Every structure is written in structure tokens, then in C-alpha cells.
DNA sequence: GTGAAAGCGCTAACAT
DNA sequence: ATGTTAGCGCTTTCAC
């Protein structure tokens, strides 16, 4: 069984491969009757277009490479789904790779992705990524848009959310409820969202005249486990907080859980605000008050911005910050003085 | 700025492209000194291997196409992460596409994926997929392994979990706690996991001599929303259940939530068992008793089975069912007669 | 409206 | 140890 290529269709039909190629792409220049015959035979023989071959010729692959640090975090899974959807709608397929927070693995992965010659890339970089880490990519001039996390000093399209503003919303809400000792749980300085959210925290407190207490900040990656550990540490403090804003929902879930281990409950005798608004946030008990970061829109926008740049590489660079939205639910409550309940 | 290919390296160094090609792949046949020079110049010029070109020649792409119905469900996101990890470790990159439960979109997607000439495919098919839907793939002979959901009547590698056994474990557990009116929440007959889990439900009840009550089955896709709706319907029954096993964790979360809307609580006055054991299951309140389906192993195994078949296409077909494991946590409790509490 | 021919960048025989 | 040559399957001028 010989593999079926344009060649064999051309020969069987006694036309040229050029004609077959045109016919299969439904070119108006080919006679309707010829098109018809070609297309029928192609279907009959089970012809499958070979994109590698076409790419070699056209220098277009219709692939978008997506490099994410983590797709196990529901937030990024949701963003990825949106990217995939938008890309597919535009006729492009996703080439996917992940690297955790490893710069070394990220470097390897980015190189490999590049070898496939995607038409563009969408990246959410690993923590600690510097301008230099992206140098090969930058030099290659491949259309590139950064998503969620941005790298300092590079002139690239970027779509993320206004993280500082988002945390600001959370602080305003908590202060409005009477809280003044507010912890910041998780987030790190090694990636932009961590920095921005910390900034939002600091500025938010300042705006309300609340002095910053470094003891109330618990830097760590935003995971369930770290959220749990942080809340425990926070409540062990001599002068513990009465509320916390968390770097992301995962950390918030962990924190709410940790609270429970200590016989406390978010929304009753402690207040927790998350960040992201993943699908399960609304379903938790108590339902999580959190900052919505619009993963659908972020993914879709990233795909569209990339598409625009592929179409027109000379475009000025865009940096879009999605407006966050506070979703007030049940994990926050007015401050009430805790009665001393030491058994 | 002319693009750098083997050709230009060859010319600058006054050697042949064959030598350059060999040298870059670190072939032992090339003189060490030559290799050295070639590799240095390549690095200097920022040469990037062109896999499209290589693929055309070698008929290998080192891509694995992954077609999933949904990556927004944390279960599949976790499986995907495991697949990606294993594939990357074996030097392959993931080409990703999703299609929800749409057969029409699935058909398009599968065709597109095939055009990229991946070395193999890993598929979790859309609900309702029949043998005929996979016919083009089957005919093409591309290495293919099915994951989680299997299609009746096709002779393909498959890795999933022993879903019937898993639900059996859940039923045993609930019956052991004294429950006899046990609902089955979500799951549909249009995909194999739905069928298998329903079978596990029926057989589990039968094994304990409990008659099957069709009114206690609530077929639907396994989503949070459907789980919530189902539990409400279940509790509105004249003779309501005292426990439920859910098609998956998402449905279980929805059900626990629905319970709460009705003033009830899983693990106290109702028992809920999930299926999958996604990351948040252990963190829920109450922590979800659920059947662990080992997404890590499933993803890894799928990648490995596919790799084996790529290496040796003649291999006999394998069908592996992972042994499920019941994780007993806090959402289940001994049956106690409800005091009539109608206000 | 269709065909001939060249070439995208690489690898694999085969020759030297 | 290195070079020559052909060709993977497609698209694109350019002729006719």
C-alpha cells in the first residue's frame, strides 16, 4: 500500500500536482469539473494533507506553541482551554509544553518548541525568568505574547490582569469590614504577579493608613499546601491577623482548610479573600470571596493578540491589563472582637 | 539577514551539509575537531534545527497528538500534565486539541491533528463516539492509544481504570455504613466510563441484595451543576436516598453543595462518595470520600504504551485497567435514622 | 485552465 | 572521515 500524495492523485487523473494542489484548496482558478474529480478521488483514496511538507514550502505551520509553567493549577488549565479554543477557531493547533518553575527546563522546552517552527508562541514564564532567558526567542523575532506573568525589560505583547488593583479591591473590602490586621498569604517576588499582588497589598494598606507589618507576609508559591502552612504560621503569631488576602485561590483553599484544623472558620471568625476565581471558588464552603481574573478573556485575548502580530509583525507592542472584579461571597465577614476562648 | 540553515553552515566551513547534519547530531562518525567547529559556528549563528524539514525526510515528527474532550475538568488536566511530562521525557512534544462532547468537532479536530503527522495519538473520545467515527484513524494505521474512555469494538491500546470495580468499592463502603437507599448521581451511557460506573452501581447493589430503583439514578454529564441539580431532585423524592455515589468528583462537589442549600451536610446526615480523587477532593469540607483513579499513572502509562507501539507497531494490543482505590474521608458516615425535623 | 520546474531544509544512501 | 546526490510532499512562479 503506497502512501497517497498529491503525486499519485495527479498521476491517476493525468493532471499535474499543481492542479491537484490548487483543486484541493478549492482554488477558483481550477475548472469546477476538475476540482470535483480531484476532490472525489482524494476522498476515495483517503488522502491526508501533509502539513510538514506544506510548512517547509510556505514557512507557516499554523501551530501556536504554548509554554506554561503549570497546567495542573485550574486557573491555568482554564486559560489554556480558552487559548486552545480561540486558536482552533483561527485554524491553528496548539503545541504544548510545561516546565514548572525550572528555568533550566524552560530553556530546553522553549528551544524544542522553536524547532517546530510555530507561527507564534504564548508564554507564561517560570519564576525567576529574566530578560536574558528569553534572548534567543527575542533575537529570532518569532511572534510572542506573554500571558499572566511578564518579564521585566522586554518589549513584547502582554496580557494579564491588573493584579495590584485586584488585591487593592480585596484590601478595601476587608478594611470596609473592619479588619486592620490583614495577612498576605503566598506569592513571591520572583514573578510579576507575585510582585504586583504584593504591591497591591502594600499600597492598599497604605491607602487606609494601616502600617505594613512584615511579619504578616508569608511569601511562598501559591499552592494549597503553602496556603495551609501560612495560615497556621499566621495564627501562631503573638498578635495574629483577623483576615488574609491570598495570592491565588489555591492558597486560599489551603488557608481555609488550615483555619478549620484550628477550629476556626472563614467567614465566621476569620476572613479570607482569594485571587483568580477558579470554577470551584464559588462552590466552596464557605464560598470564596475572590478577585476574578477572567481566564476566558485572558486566553482568548492572548490568542488574538498573537494572531494580529503574526499577521502584521511590525505592529506596536501592546500591553493589556484586564480589569479585575471582586466577587464578594461568604469567606469574608465583618470583624468582631474574638472573645478570649482559651479553654 | 539570511536565515541560517545547514547549507550556510556548510558553506562557511567549506564542508558538506551531510557532515554538518551529522556533526550537529553528534555522530561518532564525524571527526571530533570537525564536530567542534560545526557546533560552535551553529551556536554562534543561532542556528535552529528545522523539524518540519527533518520530518519530511524521516517521516517522524516526534509529536504526540493529544485529543481530549475537556481539559477544564481537573481530572483531565492532571492526566494531561502526566502525559506531557512522560512524552517530553521521551523527547516528544504534545500537539493538543479538544472538542467537548461534540462528535462533529471531534471529527474535524482528529483530521487536523492527523495532518500534522504526529508519530502517535492519545485520545479520550467525546461521548457517543462509535467505531465508525474512528474509522479514518484506524485505517491510517497511526499508533493510537485510548485513554479513560474506550470505544466499543475497536482493537486499540487502552488505559483506563476499572470503573465498575471502583464504584463497587464505593457501594461496599456505603452499605457497610448501613445505607441501602443509595443514589447514582451523573454519568451517562454514551461513554464507557459512564456505562462501567453504572454497571458497578447495579452490580454493587445486587451483591448486597439491594433491589435497583431506577428513580435513584440521575444520568447527566459529570459537572458541578449537574451534581447539584441531581441531589436536589434526589432529595425531593418521596422516599429519598440516604447516600449517593457520584460519577466523578465534580458531580460530588456539586452534590455536597446542593445538600447544603437544603440544610444538610455530607458526612453528617447524608453520605457522598466521589470518583477520581482530584487534588481538591482531600481539601474539601468535608473532605471527600472518593475513588482514586490515579491520573498520574494513567497519563504516564498512556504515553509509554504509545511509545512502545510507535517503536513496534506489530505489538499485540494492550488493554490495561488501573486498580482503583477507595479513599475514605469525611463525606461519608454511618446511617442514622433522621429524626423527623419538619419545623 | 493547466503544466513544468524549482526549491523549502533536511537525511540517507552511496561513493570516495 | 567527508562529499555527492537524490528526494521527502508540497507550493509557487512562470509558461503555454
XYZ file of C-alpha atoms (C1' of nucleotides) in Angstrom:
718
model
C 0.000 0.000 0.000
C 1.740 3.076 -1.315
C 1.077 6.279 0.611
C -1.196 8.674 -1.158
C 0.285 12.028 -2.040
C -0.603 14.761 -4.462
C 1.637 12.936 -6.886
C -0.414 9.754 -7.010
C -3.663 11.676 -7.341
C -2.125 13.667 -10.168
C -0.926 10.599 -11.968
C -4.162 8.673 -11.678
C -6.046 11.630 -13.014
C -3.395 12.530 -15.584
C -3.132 16.080 -14.352
C -0.250 17.916 -12.690
C 0.402 18.076 -8.992
C -0.014 21.807 -9.210
C -3.565 21.344 -10.366
C -4.267 18.849 -7.643
C -2.839 21.146 -5.024
C -4.960 24.021 -6.245
C -8.043 21.858 -6.579
C -7.793 20.554 -3.051
C -7.567 24.066 -1.732
C -10.658 24.886 -3.738
C -8.898 27.490 -5.851
C -11.211 29.430 -8.174
C -8.670 29.135 -10.911
C -9.294 25.410 -11.389
C -12.199 24.215 -13.514
C -15.139 23.104 -11.449
C -15.212 19.736 -13.091
C -11.526 19.116 -12.440
C -11.884 20.159 -8.841
C -14.744 17.786 -8.458
C -12.768 14.834 -9.840
C -9.704 15.608 -7.775
C -11.622 16.028 -4.568
C -13.569 12.856 -5.098
C -10.508 10.791 -5.786
C -8.689 12.293 -2.817
C -11.547 11.324 -0.528
C -11.700 7.893 -2.085
C -8.018 7.214 -1.598
C -8.043 8.619 1.917
C -5.604 11.356 1.072
C -4.388 13.334 4.066
C -2.746 16.696 3.645
C 0.830 16.697 4.843
C 1.394 19.864 6.801
C 5.095 19.234 7.357
C 5.639 19.290 3.649
C 3.487 22.335 3.141
C 5.218 24.129 6.008
C 8.584 23.532 4.510
C 7.440 25.295 1.425
C 5.327 28.076 2.892
C 7.252 28.745 6.091
C 3.980 28.638 8.000
C 2.947 25.824 10.287
C -0.344 27.032 11.684
C 0.865 25.898 15.047
C 0.925 28.082 18.135
C 3.368 26.969 20.765
C 2.122 27.344 24.299
C 4.627 27.223 27.145
C 3.078 27.298 30.602
C 4.718 26.669 33.924
C 1.808 24.614 35.219
C -1.468 23.308 33.836
C -2.425 21.472 36.973
C -3.478 24.732 38.571
C -7.114 25.080 37.474
C -6.563 28.716 36.713
C -4.057 27.933 34.013
C -5.996 24.944 32.787
C -8.911 27.285 32.214
C -6.708 29.814 30.469
C -5.215 27.083 28.302
C -8.658 25.874 27.321
C -9.535 29.395 26.220
C -6.321 29.738 24.249
C -6.912 26.411 22.558
C -10.430 27.345 21.675
C -9.516 30.662 20.146
C -6.532 29.246 18.303
C -8.556 26.399 16.866
C -11.216 28.842 15.752
C -8.500 30.651 13.824
C -7.313 27.418 12.262
C -4.306 26.913 14.470
C -3.311 23.990 16.615
C -1.578 24.113 19.983
C 1.847 22.724 20.576
C 2.048 22.402 24.336
C 4.885 22.164 26.810
C 5.319 22.860 30.505
C 8.297 23.421 32.777
C 7.157 24.056 36.314
C 9.323 26.729 37.858
C 12.536 25.322 36.416
C 14.497 27.797 34.344
C 16.663 25.013 33.059
C 13.739 23.004 31.809
C 12.115 26.126 30.460
C 15.185 26.859 28.358
C 15.163 23.360 26.893
C 11.445 23.438 26.275
C 11.499 26.809 24.570
C 14.258 25.668 22.281
C 12.428 22.500 21.369
C 9.221 24.370 20.714
C 11.077 26.727 18.460
C 12.433 23.861 16.380
C 8.897 23.023 15.377
C 8.702 26.461 13.816
C 5.377 27.524 15.307
C 3.912 30.677 13.794
C 3.972 32.206 17.238
C 4.243 31.480 20.929
C 2.256 32.211 24.038
C 4.244 32.049 27.218
C 3.646 32.110 30.909
C 7.200 32.030 32.129
C 8.744 30.227 35.064
C 9.501 32.163 38.232
C 12.797 33.964 38.075
C 12.814 34.352 34.313
C 14.979 37.243 33.227
C 15.193 39.108 30.016
C 18.310 37.115 29.099
C 16.440 33.847 29.397
C 14.246 34.975 26.548
C 17.106 36.349 24.488
C 17.192 33.568 21.874
C 13.474 33.923 21.353
C 13.659 37.674 21.159
C 16.513 37.522 18.692
C 14.664 35.063 16.496
C 11.871 37.565 16.126
C 9.168 34.943 16.409
C 5.800 36.483 17.300
C 5.472 36.095 21.024
C 2.919 37.107 23.568
C 3.362 36.812 27.274
C 0.458 35.875 29.427
C -0.253 36.432 33.105
C 3.417 36.694 34.113
C 5.540 39.303 32.395
C 9.286 39.584 32.145
C 10.893 42.874 33.073
C 12.564 44.853 30.356
C 11.339 43.053 27.283
C 9.237 44.704 24.656
C 6.636 42.052 23.996
C 2.893 41.838 23.762
C 1.450 41.017 27.122
C -1.939 40.220 28.512
C -2.523 39.827 32.209
C -4.715 41.261 34.865
C -4.211 44.370 36.893
C -3.024 42.399 39.865
C -2.164 45.301 42.111
C -5.617 46.770 41.583
C -7.192 43.378 42.243
C -5.531 42.983 45.606
C -6.395 46.606 46.290
C -10.056 45.708 45.865
C -9.605 42.878 48.328
C -7.970 45.135 50.894
C -10.666 47.788 50.528
C -13.272 45.134 51.111
C -11.551 43.785 54.212
C -10.902 47.176 55.655
C -14.508 48.044 54.987
C -15.420 45.081 57.131
C -13.339 46.488 59.951
C -10.162 44.468 59.558
C -6.818 46.089 60.123
C -4.513 43.166 60.758
C -4.503 41.615 57.346
C -2.041 38.957 56.247
C -0.750 38.354 52.747
C -0.571 34.650 52.087
C 1.767 33.297 49.417
C 3.110 34.946 46.300
C 6.772 35.541 45.608
C 8.930 38.281 44.225
C 10.342 36.046 41.544
C 7.450 36.526 39.153
C 5.468 39.553 38.159
C 2.100 38.529 39.531
C 3.722 37.920 42.896
C 5.332 41.333 42.842
C 2.219 43.112 41.632
C -0.021 41.496 44.184
C 2.373 42.308 46.967
C 2.454 45.872 45.743
C -1.324 45.926 45.749
C -1.211 44.704 49.322
C 1.258 47.332 50.480
C -0.419 50.182 48.673
C -3.835 49.046 49.760
C -2.862 49.094 53.407
C -1.144 52.436 52.986
C -4.237 53.919 51.390
C -6.090 53.135 54.579
C -3.310 54.324 56.817
C -2.512 50.870 58.047
C 1.177 50.341 58.776
C 2.827 47.443 56.996
C 3.854 44.606 59.271
C 6.378 42.355 57.549
C 5.514 39.565 59.964
C 2.154 39.367 58.261
C 3.570 38.430 54.869
C 4.125 34.794 54.028
C 5.950 34.503 50.734
C 5.688 31.117 49.000
C 4.373 29.686 45.765
C 0.619 29.735 45.595
C -0.292 26.148 46.373
C -2.866 24.562 48.635
C -0.133 23.246 50.898
C 1.607 26.572 51.230
C -1.663 28.318 51.961
C -2.317 25.898 54.758
C 1.144 26.272 56.243
C 0.976 30.045 56.034
C -2.306 30.408 57.847
C -1.004 28.209 60.615
C 2.083 30.337 60.963
C -0.047 33.481 60.856
C -2.315 32.375 63.631
C 0.598 31.335 65.768
C 1.782 34.943 65.831
C 1.580 36.842 69.132
C -0.653 39.410 67.501
C -2.365 37.373 64.787
C -4.255 38.761 61.798
C -8.028 38.681 61.557
C -8.073 38.403 57.788
C -5.882 37.395 54.900
C -5.673 38.056 51.244
C -4.215 35.156 49.344
C -2.027 35.163 46.288
C -4.440 32.842 44.490
C -7.451 30.651 45.079
C -5.369 27.548 45.655
C -3.610 29.213 48.562
C -6.973 30.456 49.803
C -8.400 26.949 49.788
C -5.407 25.765 51.748
C -5.786 28.615 54.170
C -9.475 27.935 54.746
C -8.585 24.371 55.416
C -5.853 25.302 57.828
C -8.309 27.521 59.622
C -10.560 24.547 60.144
C -7.772 22.472 61.597
C -7.508 25.223 64.170
C -11.202 25.159 64.900
C -11.851 28.340 63.019
C -13.949 29.090 60.007
C -13.515 31.582 57.210
C -16.460 33.947 57.033
C -17.195 33.495 60.689
C -14.182 34.264 62.802
C -11.645 34.983 60.115
C -11.831 36.469 56.660
C -10.170 35.072 53.552
C -10.013 36.604 50.091
C -8.637 34.639 47.179
C -7.408 35.630 43.784
C -8.402 34.203 40.365
C -11.954 32.948 40.796
C -11.475 29.441 39.510
C -14.550 27.313 38.975
C -14.556 25.773 42.419
C -14.248 29.062 44.273
C -17.976 29.707 44.110
C -18.673 26.174 45.214
C -16.519 26.038 48.279
C -17.865 26.093 51.715
C -17.823 28.818 52.593
C -17.979 30.163 49.056
C -14.773 32.050 48.447
C -14.706 35.809 48.191
C -12.146 36.340 45.488
C -10.794 38.567 42.754
C -11.964 37.463 39.343
C -9.179 37.401 36.813
C -11.148 36.340 33.752
C -9.241 33.383 32.397
C -11.543 33.081 29.403
C -10.871 36.524 28.235
C -7.200 36.324 29.007
C -6.753 33.190 26.938
C -8.837 34.453 24.084
C -7.072 37.797 24.041
C -3.641 36.223 24.082
C -4.551 34.127 21.069
C -5.954 37.141 19.266
C -3.058 39.414 20.022
C -0.696 36.758 18.793
C -2.735 36.286 15.647
C -2.593 40.017 14.995
C 1.157 40.048 15.363
C 1.583 37.051 13.106
C -0.459 38.853 10.517
C 1.461 42.074 10.958
C 4.805 41.692 12.716
C 5.519 45.389 12.684
C 2.632 46.257 14.948
C 3.434 48.309 18.032
C 3.669 46.227 21.132
C 0.548 46.006 23.260
C 0.283 45.540 26.993
C -3.232 44.877 28.166
C -4.249 44.590 31.776
C -7.662 43.117 32.358
C -9.748 44.884 34.961
C -10.208 42.598 37.967
C -13.532 42.255 39.690
C -14.159 41.463 43.332
C -16.607 38.612 43.837
C -17.923 39.000 47.346
C -19.076 35.700 48.712
C -19.090 34.018 52.095
C -15.499 33.676 53.209
C -15.307 37.229 54.467
C -17.259 38.806 57.316
C -17.227 41.888 59.492
C -14.582 41.898 62.146
C -15.854 41.069 65.535
C -13.690 41.000 68.595
C -12.939 37.422 69.446
C -13.928 36.577 72.897
C -10.990 35.021 74.672
C -11.906 31.409 74.335
C -8.801 29.718 75.588
C -10.291 26.589 77.063
C 19.595 38.760 7.447
C 19.575 35.420 5.683
C 18.133 32.533 7.685
C 20.680 30.082 8.918
C 20.381 26.557 7.608
C 22.701 23.598 7.377
C 23.617 24.938 3.997
C 25.071 28.195 5.234
C 27.000 26.484 7.996
C 28.356 24.031 5.448
C 29.413 26.763 3.094
C 31.090 28.925 5.700
C 33.039 25.940 6.925
C 33.637 24.541 3.449
C 32.237 21.161 4.336
C 29.147 19.365 3.080
C 25.694 19.664 4.574
C 25.828 15.952 5.298
C 28.780 16.499 7.552
C 27.089 19.384 9.270
C 23.950 17.361 9.803
C 25.923 14.504 11.296
C 28.054 16.793 13.391
C 25.072 18.550 14.900
C 23.597 15.240 15.876
C 26.894 14.370 17.482
C 27.511 11.400 15.230
C 30.550 9.342 16.166
C 31.476 9.100 12.538
C 32.472 12.752 12.300
C 35.911 13.845 13.425
C 35.893 15.427 16.843
C 37.539 18.547 15.595
C 35.026 18.989 12.783
C 32.141 18.463 15.150
C 33.581 21.062 17.414
C 33.853 23.649 14.651
C 30.394 22.933 13.313
C 28.741 23.091 16.686
C 30.486 26.275 17.601
C 29.523 28.020 14.409
C 25.952 26.805 14.696
C 25.698 28.249 18.174
C 27.312 31.443 17.023
C 24.933 31.918 14.139
C 21.935 30.980 16.253
C 21.099 28.025 14.094
C 17.803 26.347 14.973
C 17.016 22.859 13.808
C 14.055 22.761 11.469
C 11.905 19.838 12.461
C 9.456 20.287 9.622
C 12.230 19.722 7.159
C 13.635 16.795 9.066
C 10.186 15.262 9.392
C 9.598 15.429 5.718
C 12.677 13.381 5.196
C 12.434 10.950 8.109
C 8.682 10.542 8.302
C 8.920 11.115 12.043
C 7.793 14.257 13.798
C 8.375 13.438 17.457
C 4.991 14.907 18.129
C 2.257 13.114 20.022
C -1.211 14.374 19.298
C -3.484 14.518 22.304
C -7.220 14.807 21.753
C -9.234 15.266 24.928
C -12.854 16.184 25.306
C -12.179 18.570 28.173
C -9.139 19.909 29.991
C -11.103 22.177 32.251
C -12.046 19.221 34.392
C -9.130 18.980 36.847
C -9.060 15.246 36.426
C -8.151 15.530 32.772
C -5.856 18.460 33.359
C -3.913 16.259 35.755
C -3.853 13.401 33.280
C -2.718 15.744 30.536
C 0.095 17.040 32.711
C 1.260 13.479 33.270
C 1.096 12.693 29.562
C 3.037 15.805 28.730
C 5.667 15.010 31.281
C 6.199 11.467 30.088
C 6.173 12.469 26.439
C 8.668 15.254 26.989
C 10.914 12.854 28.893
C 10.878 10.656 25.814
C 11.739 13.590 23.586
C 8.265 14.149 22.228
C 6.131 17.247 22.222
C 2.363 17.430 22.640
C 0.066 18.654 19.938
C -3.151 19.424 21.781
C -6.751 19.767 20.740
C -10.106 19.495 22.481
C -13.668 19.027 21.292
C -16.021 18.892 24.252
C -18.675 16.297 23.615
C -19.183 17.309 20.013
C -18.716 14.475 17.541
C -18.671 16.930 14.725
C -15.884 18.967 16.227
C -14.046 15.819 17.207
C -14.065 14.639 13.608
C -12.608 17.928 12.409
C -10.043 18.016 15.155
C -8.876 14.463 14.581
C -8.428 15.141 10.931
C -6.444 18.282 11.558
C -4.250 16.558 14.082
C -3.561 13.821 11.600
C -2.411 16.322 9.006
C 0.435 17.260 11.290
C 1.632 13.677 11.028
C 2.153 13.032 14.726
C 4.020 9.818 15.492
C 1.028 8.718 17.511
C -2.134 9.869 19.198
C -3.649 9.648 22.638
C -7.374 10.071 22.691
C -10.113 10.499 25.199
C -13.103 10.481 22.904
C -16.276 12.525 23.009
C -19.453 10.954 24.340
C -21.265 8.933 21.729
C -18.174 8.097 19.712
C -18.666 4.948 17.683
C -16.240 2.692 15.977
C -17.081 4.355 12.660
C -16.069 7.749 13.986
C -12.574 6.430 14.383
C -12.537 4.629 11.052
C -10.239 7.048 9.234
C -7.761 6.878 12.087
C -7.955 3.124 12.271
C -7.472 2.804 8.536
C -4.474 5.093 8.597
C -2.768 2.742 10.995
C -1.343 5.558 13.076
C -0.312 4.379 16.546
C -3.189 5.230 18.797
C -3.951 4.708 22.423
C -7.257 5.418 24.030
C -7.369 6.805 27.497
C -10.063 6.755 30.148
C -12.941 6.361 27.701
C -12.882 3.431 25.307
C -14.755 2.873 22.099
C -16.639 -0.383 21.678
C -15.445 -2.788 19.048
C -12.098 -1.289 18.166
C -8.861 -3.129 18.687
C -6.700 -0.382 20.164
C -4.408 0.051 23.102
C -6.349 1.365 26.042
C -5.579 2.543 29.516
C -8.291 3.409 31.951
C -9.364 2.464 35.407
C -11.522 -0.401 36.476
C -14.520 1.838 36.844
C -17.042 -0.816 37.712
C -14.793 -2.102 40.470
C -14.248 1.423 41.727
C -17.928 2.112 42.129
C -18.260 -1.345 43.668
C -15.815 -0.250 46.359
C -17.930 2.817 46.974
C -21.104 0.785 47.292
C -19.474 -1.693 49.649
C -18.352 1.175 51.804
C -21.785 2.781 51.904
C -23.573 -0.461 52.563
C -21.074 -1.167 55.299
C -22.151 2.093 56.860
C -25.724 0.894 56.834
C -27.034 2.656 53.742
C -29.474 0.883 51.480
C -31.080 3.715 49.555
C -28.135 4.845 47.505
C -28.428 7.179 44.544
C -26.196 7.263 41.487
C -25.501 10.838 40.528
C -24.494 11.700 36.985
C -22.786 9.596 34.356
C -24.287 8.681 31.012
C -24.488 5.668 28.807
C -22.929 7.449 25.899
C -19.361 6.879 27.058
C -17.639 3.897 28.531
C -16.847 5.289 31.957
C -20.488 6.194 32.356
C -21.553 2.696 31.411
C -18.940 0.994 33.554
C -19.709 3.071 36.610
C -23.397 2.432 36.226
C -22.655 -1.267 35.930
C -20.564 -1.060 39.090
C -23.512 0.591 40.781
C -26.015 -2.048 39.676
C -23.768 -4.979 40.422
C -22.695 -3.492 43.728
C -26.264 -3.154 44.886
C -27.096 -6.626 43.624
C -24.159 -8.093 45.504
C -25.723 -6.822 48.683
C -29.205 -7.914 47.751
C -30.435 -4.383 47.343
C -33.032 -4.009 44.609
C -32.296 -1.456 41.938
C -34.566 1.563 41.976
C -34.370 3.431 38.658
C -35.735 6.527 40.361
C -32.432 6.743 42.201
C -30.363 7.167 39.074
C -29.723 10.626 37.708
C -27.993 10.395 34.367
C -26.191 13.548 33.229
C -22.691 14.677 32.381
C -20.474 14.844 35.407
C -20.383 18.548 36.159
C -20.740 20.572 39.343
C -24.042 21.973 38.139
C -25.488 18.599 37.270
C -24.406 17.164 40.593
C -26.198 19.954 42.359
C -29.380 19.531 40.353
C -29.349 15.783 40.829
C -29.059 15.867 44.603
C -31.947 18.285 44.756
C -34.059 16.002 42.633
C -32.999 13.033 44.712
C -33.973 14.615 47.986
C -37.304 15.716 46.603
C -38.245 12.075 46.099
C -40.994 10.620 48.290
C -38.566 8.020 49.547
C -35.237 9.822 49.239
C -31.802 8.206 49.361
C -29.514 8.493 52.365
C -26.347 8.311 50.325
C -25.089 8.820 46.803
C -22.197 7.695 44.724
C -21.253 10.249 42.123
C -19.921 9.735 38.643
C -16.958 11.969 39.390
C -15.621 14.409 41.943
C -17.059 17.418 40.151
C -20.562 15.995 40.480
C -19.799 15.145 44.091
C -18.773 18.717 44.843
C -21.979 19.924 43.284
C -23.961 17.418 45.269
C -22.347 18.413 48.566
C -23.183 21.960 47.745
C -26.756 21.141 46.901
C -27.026 19.322 50.181
C -26.019 22.472 51.982
C -28.637 24.519 50.210
C -31.104 22.077 51.709
C -29.665 22.486 55.170
C -27.952 19.151 55.079
C -24.331 18.183 55.258
C -22.383 15.358 53.686
C -20.768 13.189 56.327
C -23.381 14.097 58.879
C -26.863 13.414 57.606
C -26.059 12.221 54.126
C -23.173 10.335 52.584
C -21.424 11.229 49.362
C -18.749 9.284 47.527
C -16.957 10.794 44.558
C -14.898 9.308 41.810
C -11.414 10.383 40.601
C -9.723 11.915 43.618
C -8.690 15.189 42.100
C -6.404 17.438 44.113
C -9.175 19.395 45.789
C -11.093 16.336 46.955
C -8.931 15.916 50.026
C -9.243 19.599 50.801
C -12.968 19.956 50.652
C -15.073 20.411 53.685
C -15.991 17.810 54.434
C -13.053 16.063 52.792
C -14.454 13.909 50.022
C -14.514 10.162 50.284
C -13.728 9.141 46.744
C -12.355 6.504 44.413
C -8.808 7.256 43.395
C -8.249 6.817 39.700
C -4.564 7.625 39.539
C -4.291 10.254 36.868
C -0.511 10.350 37.105
C -0.145 6.726 36.334
C -2.807 6.804 33.678
C -1.124 9.623 31.803
C 2.310 8.148 32.138
C 1.149 4.729 31.057
C -0.683 6.065 28.044
C 2.470 7.834 26.899
C 4.534 4.719 27.458
C 2.148 2.367 25.728
C 2.042 4.705 22.789
C 5.822 4.924 22.708
C 6.028 1.142 22.690
C 3.639 0.907 19.787
C 5.466 3.580 17.842
C 8.644 1.601 18.324
C 6.989 -1.662 17.366
C 3.706 -1.283 15.521
C 3.107 -5.016 15.356
C 2.747 -5.383 19.099
C -0.386 -7.110 20.327
C -2.950 -4.669 21.572
C -2.974 -3.994 25.299
C -5.883 -3.055 27.499
C -4.865 -2.024 30.963
C -7.271 -1.227 33.733
C -5.773 0.521 36.714
C -6.887 -0.777 40.068
C -8.980 1.892 41.794
C -8.552 2.663 45.459
C -11.166 3.945 47.871
C -10.046 6.980 49.836
C -12.243 7.101 52.887
C -12.516 10.622 54.197
C -15.195 12.688 55.824
C -18.105 12.926 53.405
C -19.489 9.539 54.373
C -20.867 8.461 57.736
C -22.893 5.678 59.271
C -26.556 5.827 58.516
C -28.604 7.147 61.335
C -32.331 7.450 61.204
C -33.230 11.034 60.629
C -35.427 12.396 63.302
C -38.421 13.962 61.672
C -37.438 17.546 61.880
C -40.110 19.207 59.849
C -40.301 22.502 61.613
C -7.355 26.292 -17.170
C -3.320 23.515 -16.735
C 1.633 22.002 -16.678
C 6.791 22.141 -15.909
C 10.198 23.022 -12.860
C 12.365 24.631 -8.948
C 13.037 24.563 -4.198
C 11.760 24.797 1.031
C 15.822 22.266 4.792
C 16.866 18.231 5.965
C 18.688 12.993 5.939
C 20.270 8.717 3.978
C 22.487 6.006 0.559
C 26.371 5.559 -1.563
C 30.835 6.878 -3.163
C 35.313 8.338 -2.324
C 36.201 10.996 7.613
C 33.750 13.548 4.246
C 31.217 14.616 -0.116
C 27.605 13.780 -3.768
C 23.203 13.050 -4.868
C 18.566 12.310 -4.547
C 14.296 13.022 -2.612
C 10.639 13.555 1.331
C 5.430 16.270 -0.328
C 4.120 20.318 -1.007
C 3.526 25.349 -3.250
C 4.685 28.713 -6.419
C 6.209 31.199 -10.215
C 6.061 31.225 -14.959
C 4.806 29.270 -19.455
C 1.623 27.717 -22.501
